[in-house]
Coordinates of C-alpha atoms in Angstrom, one line a residue:
X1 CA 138.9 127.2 87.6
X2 CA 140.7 130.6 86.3
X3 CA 143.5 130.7 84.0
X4 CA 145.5 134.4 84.4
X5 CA 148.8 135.6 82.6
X6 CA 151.0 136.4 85.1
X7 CA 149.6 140.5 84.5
X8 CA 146.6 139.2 85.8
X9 CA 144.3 139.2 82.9
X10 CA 142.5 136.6 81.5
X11 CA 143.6 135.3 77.4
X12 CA 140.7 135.7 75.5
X13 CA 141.5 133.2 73.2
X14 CA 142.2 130.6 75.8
X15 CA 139.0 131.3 77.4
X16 CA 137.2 130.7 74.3
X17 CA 139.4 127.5 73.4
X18 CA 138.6 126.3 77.0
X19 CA 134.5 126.4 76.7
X20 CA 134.6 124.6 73.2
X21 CA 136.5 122.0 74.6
X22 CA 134.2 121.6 77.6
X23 CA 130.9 121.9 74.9
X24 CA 132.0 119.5 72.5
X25 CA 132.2 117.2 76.0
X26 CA 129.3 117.8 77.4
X27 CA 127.6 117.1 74.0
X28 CA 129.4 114.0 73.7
X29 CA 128.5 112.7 76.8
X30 CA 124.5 114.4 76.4
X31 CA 122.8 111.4 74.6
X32 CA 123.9 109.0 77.2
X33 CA 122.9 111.4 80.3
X34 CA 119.5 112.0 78.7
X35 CA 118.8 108.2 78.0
X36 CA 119.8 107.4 81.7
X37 CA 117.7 110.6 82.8
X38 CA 114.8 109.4 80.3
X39 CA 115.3 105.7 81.7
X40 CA 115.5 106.6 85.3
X41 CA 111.9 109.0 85.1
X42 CA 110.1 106.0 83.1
X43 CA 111.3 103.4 85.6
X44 CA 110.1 106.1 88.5
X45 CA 107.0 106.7 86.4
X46 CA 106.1 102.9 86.0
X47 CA 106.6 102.5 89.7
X48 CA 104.6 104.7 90.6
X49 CA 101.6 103.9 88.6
X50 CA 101.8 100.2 89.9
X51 CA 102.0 101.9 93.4
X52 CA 98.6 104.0 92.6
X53 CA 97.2 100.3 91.5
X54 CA 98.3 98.8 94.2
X55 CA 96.7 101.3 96.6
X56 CA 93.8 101.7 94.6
X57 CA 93.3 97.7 94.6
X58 CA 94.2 97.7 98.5
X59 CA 91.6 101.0 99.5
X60 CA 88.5 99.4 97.8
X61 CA 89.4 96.0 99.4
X62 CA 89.4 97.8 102.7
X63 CA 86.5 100.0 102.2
X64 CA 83.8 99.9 104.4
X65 CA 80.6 101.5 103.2
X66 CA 78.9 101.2 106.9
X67 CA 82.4 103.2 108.7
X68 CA 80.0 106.3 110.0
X69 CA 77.1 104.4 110.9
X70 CA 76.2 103.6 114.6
X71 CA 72.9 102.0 114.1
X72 CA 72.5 98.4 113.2
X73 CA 69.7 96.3 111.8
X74 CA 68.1 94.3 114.7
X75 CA 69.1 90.4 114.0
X76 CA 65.6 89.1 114.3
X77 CA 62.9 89.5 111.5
X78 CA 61.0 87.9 108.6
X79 CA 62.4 86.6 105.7
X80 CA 61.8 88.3 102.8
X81 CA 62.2 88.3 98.6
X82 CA 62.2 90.2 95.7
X83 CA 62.9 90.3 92.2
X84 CA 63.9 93.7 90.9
X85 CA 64.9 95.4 87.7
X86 CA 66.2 98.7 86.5
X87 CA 64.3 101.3 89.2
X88 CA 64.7 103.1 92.4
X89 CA 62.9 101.6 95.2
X90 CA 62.6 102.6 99.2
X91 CA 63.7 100.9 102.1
X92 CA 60.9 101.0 104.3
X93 CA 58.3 101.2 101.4
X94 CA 59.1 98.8 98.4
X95 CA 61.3 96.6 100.6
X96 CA 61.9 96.4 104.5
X97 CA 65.0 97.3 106.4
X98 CA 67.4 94.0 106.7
X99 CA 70.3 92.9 105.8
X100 CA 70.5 91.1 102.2
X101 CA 71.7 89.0 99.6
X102 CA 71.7 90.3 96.1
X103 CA 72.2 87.7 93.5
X104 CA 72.0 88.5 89.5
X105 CA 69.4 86.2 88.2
X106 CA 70.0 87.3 84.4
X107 CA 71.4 90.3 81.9
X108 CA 74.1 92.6 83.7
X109 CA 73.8 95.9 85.6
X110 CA 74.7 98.0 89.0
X111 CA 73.2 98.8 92.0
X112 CA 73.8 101.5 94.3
X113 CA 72.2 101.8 97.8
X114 CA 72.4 105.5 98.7
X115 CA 71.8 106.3 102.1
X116 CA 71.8 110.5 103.0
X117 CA 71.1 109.7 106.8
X118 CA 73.6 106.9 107.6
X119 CA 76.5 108.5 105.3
X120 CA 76.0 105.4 103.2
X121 CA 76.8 105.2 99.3
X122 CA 77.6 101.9 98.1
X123 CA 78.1 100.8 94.9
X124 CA 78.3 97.2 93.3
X125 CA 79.0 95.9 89.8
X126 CA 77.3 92.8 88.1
X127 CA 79.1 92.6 85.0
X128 CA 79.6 89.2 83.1
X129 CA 83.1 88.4 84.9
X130 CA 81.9 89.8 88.4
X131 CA 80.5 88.3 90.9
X132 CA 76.8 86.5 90.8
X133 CA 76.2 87.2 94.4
X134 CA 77.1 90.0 97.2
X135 CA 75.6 89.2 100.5
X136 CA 75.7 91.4 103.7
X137 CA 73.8 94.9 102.1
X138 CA 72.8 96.7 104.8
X139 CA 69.9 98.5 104.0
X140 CA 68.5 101.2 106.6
X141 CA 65.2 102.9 106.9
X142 CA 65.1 105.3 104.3
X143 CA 67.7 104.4 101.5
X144 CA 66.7 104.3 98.7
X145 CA 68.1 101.3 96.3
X146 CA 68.9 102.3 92.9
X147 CA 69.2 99.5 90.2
X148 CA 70.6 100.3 86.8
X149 CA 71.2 98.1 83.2
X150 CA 69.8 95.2 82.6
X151 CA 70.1 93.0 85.3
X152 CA 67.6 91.6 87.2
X153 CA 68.3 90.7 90.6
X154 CA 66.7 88.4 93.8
X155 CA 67.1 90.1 97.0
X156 CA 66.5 88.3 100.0
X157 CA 66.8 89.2 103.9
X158 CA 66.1 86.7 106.8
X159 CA 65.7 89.8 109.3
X160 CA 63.4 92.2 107.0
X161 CA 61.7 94.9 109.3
X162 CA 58.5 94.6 108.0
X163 CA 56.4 96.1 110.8
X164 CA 58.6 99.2 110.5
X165 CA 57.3 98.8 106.9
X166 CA 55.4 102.7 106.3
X167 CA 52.6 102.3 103.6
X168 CA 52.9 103.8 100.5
X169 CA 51.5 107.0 99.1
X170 CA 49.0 106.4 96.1
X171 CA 50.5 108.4 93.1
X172 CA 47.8 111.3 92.1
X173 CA 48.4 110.7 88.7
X174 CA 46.8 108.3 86.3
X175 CA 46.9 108.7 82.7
X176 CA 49.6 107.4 80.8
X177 CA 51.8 109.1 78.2
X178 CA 53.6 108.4 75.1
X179 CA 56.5 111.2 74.6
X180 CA 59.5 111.4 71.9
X181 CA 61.7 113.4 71.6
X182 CA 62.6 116.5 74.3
X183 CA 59.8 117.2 77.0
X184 CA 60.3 119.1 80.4
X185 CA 58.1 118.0 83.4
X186 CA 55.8 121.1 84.2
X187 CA 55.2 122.0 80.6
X188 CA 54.9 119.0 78.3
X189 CA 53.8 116.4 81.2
X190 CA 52.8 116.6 84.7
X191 CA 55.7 116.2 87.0
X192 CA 56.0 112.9 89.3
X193 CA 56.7 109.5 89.9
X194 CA 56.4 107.3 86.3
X195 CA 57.3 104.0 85.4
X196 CA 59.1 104.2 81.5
X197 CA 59.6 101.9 78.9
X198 CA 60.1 102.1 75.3
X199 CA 58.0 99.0 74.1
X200 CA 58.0 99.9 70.2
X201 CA 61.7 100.6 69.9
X202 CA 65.1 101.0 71.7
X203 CA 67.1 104.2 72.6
X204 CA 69.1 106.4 74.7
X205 CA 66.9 108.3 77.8
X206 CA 68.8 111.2 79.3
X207 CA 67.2 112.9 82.3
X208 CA 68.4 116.2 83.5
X209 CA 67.2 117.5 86.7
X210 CA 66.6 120.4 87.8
X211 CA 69.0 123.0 90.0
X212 CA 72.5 122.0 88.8
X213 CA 73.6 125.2 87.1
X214 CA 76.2 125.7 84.8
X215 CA 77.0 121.2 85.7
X216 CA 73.4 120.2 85.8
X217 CA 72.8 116.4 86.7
X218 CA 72.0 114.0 84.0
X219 CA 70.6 110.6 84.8
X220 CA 70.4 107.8 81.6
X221 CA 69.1 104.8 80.1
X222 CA 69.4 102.3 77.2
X223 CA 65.9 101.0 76.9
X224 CA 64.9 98.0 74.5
X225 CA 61.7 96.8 74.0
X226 CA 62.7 93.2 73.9
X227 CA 66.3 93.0 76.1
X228 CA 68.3 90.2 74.2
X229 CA 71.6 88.0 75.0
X230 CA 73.4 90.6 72.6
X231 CA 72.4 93.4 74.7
X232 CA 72.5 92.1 78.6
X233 CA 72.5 96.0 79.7
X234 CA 70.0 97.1 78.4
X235 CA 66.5 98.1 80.6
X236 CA 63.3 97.5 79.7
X237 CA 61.8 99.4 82.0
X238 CA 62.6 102.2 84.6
X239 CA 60.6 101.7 88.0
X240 CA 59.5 104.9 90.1
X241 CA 61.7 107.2 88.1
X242 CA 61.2 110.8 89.9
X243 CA 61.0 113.5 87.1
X244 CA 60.3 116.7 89.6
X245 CA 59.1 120.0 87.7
X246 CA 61.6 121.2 85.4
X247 CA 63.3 118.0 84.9
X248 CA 64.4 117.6 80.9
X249 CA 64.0 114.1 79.4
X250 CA 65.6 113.5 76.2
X251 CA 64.3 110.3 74.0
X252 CA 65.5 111.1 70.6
X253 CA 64.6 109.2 67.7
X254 CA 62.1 107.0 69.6
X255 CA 59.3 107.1 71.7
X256 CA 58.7 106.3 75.3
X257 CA 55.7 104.9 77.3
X258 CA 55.8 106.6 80.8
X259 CA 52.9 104.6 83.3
X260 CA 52.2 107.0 86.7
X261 CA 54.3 104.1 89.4
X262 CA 51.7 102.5 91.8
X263 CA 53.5 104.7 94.6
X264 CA 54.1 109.1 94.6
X265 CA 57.6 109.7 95.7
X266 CA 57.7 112.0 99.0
X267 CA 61.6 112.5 99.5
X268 CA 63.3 115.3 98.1
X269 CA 64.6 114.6 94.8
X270 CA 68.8 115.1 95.8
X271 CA 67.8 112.6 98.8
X272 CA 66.2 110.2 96.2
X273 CA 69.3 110.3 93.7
X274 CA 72.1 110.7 96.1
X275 CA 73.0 114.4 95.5
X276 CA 74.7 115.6 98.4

């Protein structure tokens, strides 16, 4: 409010008198507004972070990889297994369109199944405390399943498309290579389809590929020679690894055995490694 003398002009003194009183309040009171304030935003904050979980949890229960596809995978087939390791293989070439079970037979690892055509990206952990088994991996004419760490896994399908099965396309190249260190494809070694190990040592392989820019995309490995209980994620080998020209690979410290794969790759390296 406003305090005049009956003249009509405000006492100075009063004035002054009046906001001290009202400061020394407020400060009084301060510590226990900003501990309810400070209370009240953690509470809020905690709430929603369990929220986010919550939603998080309840979005990848409810996902559905297969959402924008139309086609499905005729029911009738033959059966069909395999056992693979750390590598990117074609549906179509290395395995058959079907629908499959993936079971981790040993070590531990990931597997993606990227799909460009279908709209398909599907990711699945096989970490100690995950699941042994996923079943019902659609697989389409065309994806290409990447396998990562050191797992190795038994895929089986009882409607596998193998008449629809195109054959494979020899690899030109044929002499193998022993590399350290940092090497580009086009300069140091013919560009292609390899299959790399290191089977002297162990070590960290980074692969850049080409035509990211200022983010370029980097691909990598922890290869042993020998994997062991103490080091389940760790690859061996790297199957049909597509170094196009002017991919970098990195093995620092240790040297790498690359074999030319049995098979060329023909997609376009982004369709092989998801990039889109």
């Amino acid at each position: 409010g406003k305090y005049y003398h009956s003249s009509g002009k405000k006492p100075a003194a009063k004035k002054t008198g009046l906001w001290a009183v009202i400061i020394i309040a407020v400060i009084g009171i301060l510590p226990n507004i900003g501990k309810s304030v400070y209370d009240a935003y953690q509470e809020k904050r905690v709430e929603e972070t369990l929220s986010s979980i919550e939603n998080l949890q309840d979005f990848q229960d409810s996902y559905d990889p297969y959402q924008y596809v139309d086609e499905s995978i005729p029911e009738e087939g033959e059966y069909f297994q395999a056992e693979l390791s750390a590598g990117y293989y074609q549906i179509g070439i290395d395995l058959p369109e079907g629908i499959y079970k993936c079971t981790r037979k040993d070590g531990t690892g990931y597997i993606n199944i990227v799909d460009s055509a279908h709209n398909v990206y599907q990711y699945e952990s096989f970490q100690e405390n995950d699941p042994e088994e996923i079943t019902d991996l659609k697989m389409f004419q065309g994806a290409v399943l990447q396998i990562s760490g050191g797992a190795v896994f038994t895929l089986e399908t009882e409607n596998g498309q193998t008449s629809s099965m195109e054959e494979a396309e020899p690899n030109p190249l044929t002499d193998e290579l022993t590399l350290e260190g940092y090497n580009t494809a086009g300069t140091d070694f013919p560009p292609g389809t390899y299959d790399v190990s290191a089977p002297d040592d162990f070590g960290l392989l980074e692969i850049e590929l080409p035509g990211g820019g200022e983010s370029p995309y980097t691909i990598s490995f922890l290869l042993d020679s020998q994997r062991t209980e103490e080091y389940p994620g760790y690859s061996q080998e790297v199957r049909h690894l597509y170094l196009p020209e002017g991919t970098k690979v990195s093995a620092e410290g240790f040297e790498i055995k690359m074999v030319p794969s049995e098979r060329r790759t023909s997609l376009d390296y982004k369709v092989y490694y998801g990039l889109w």
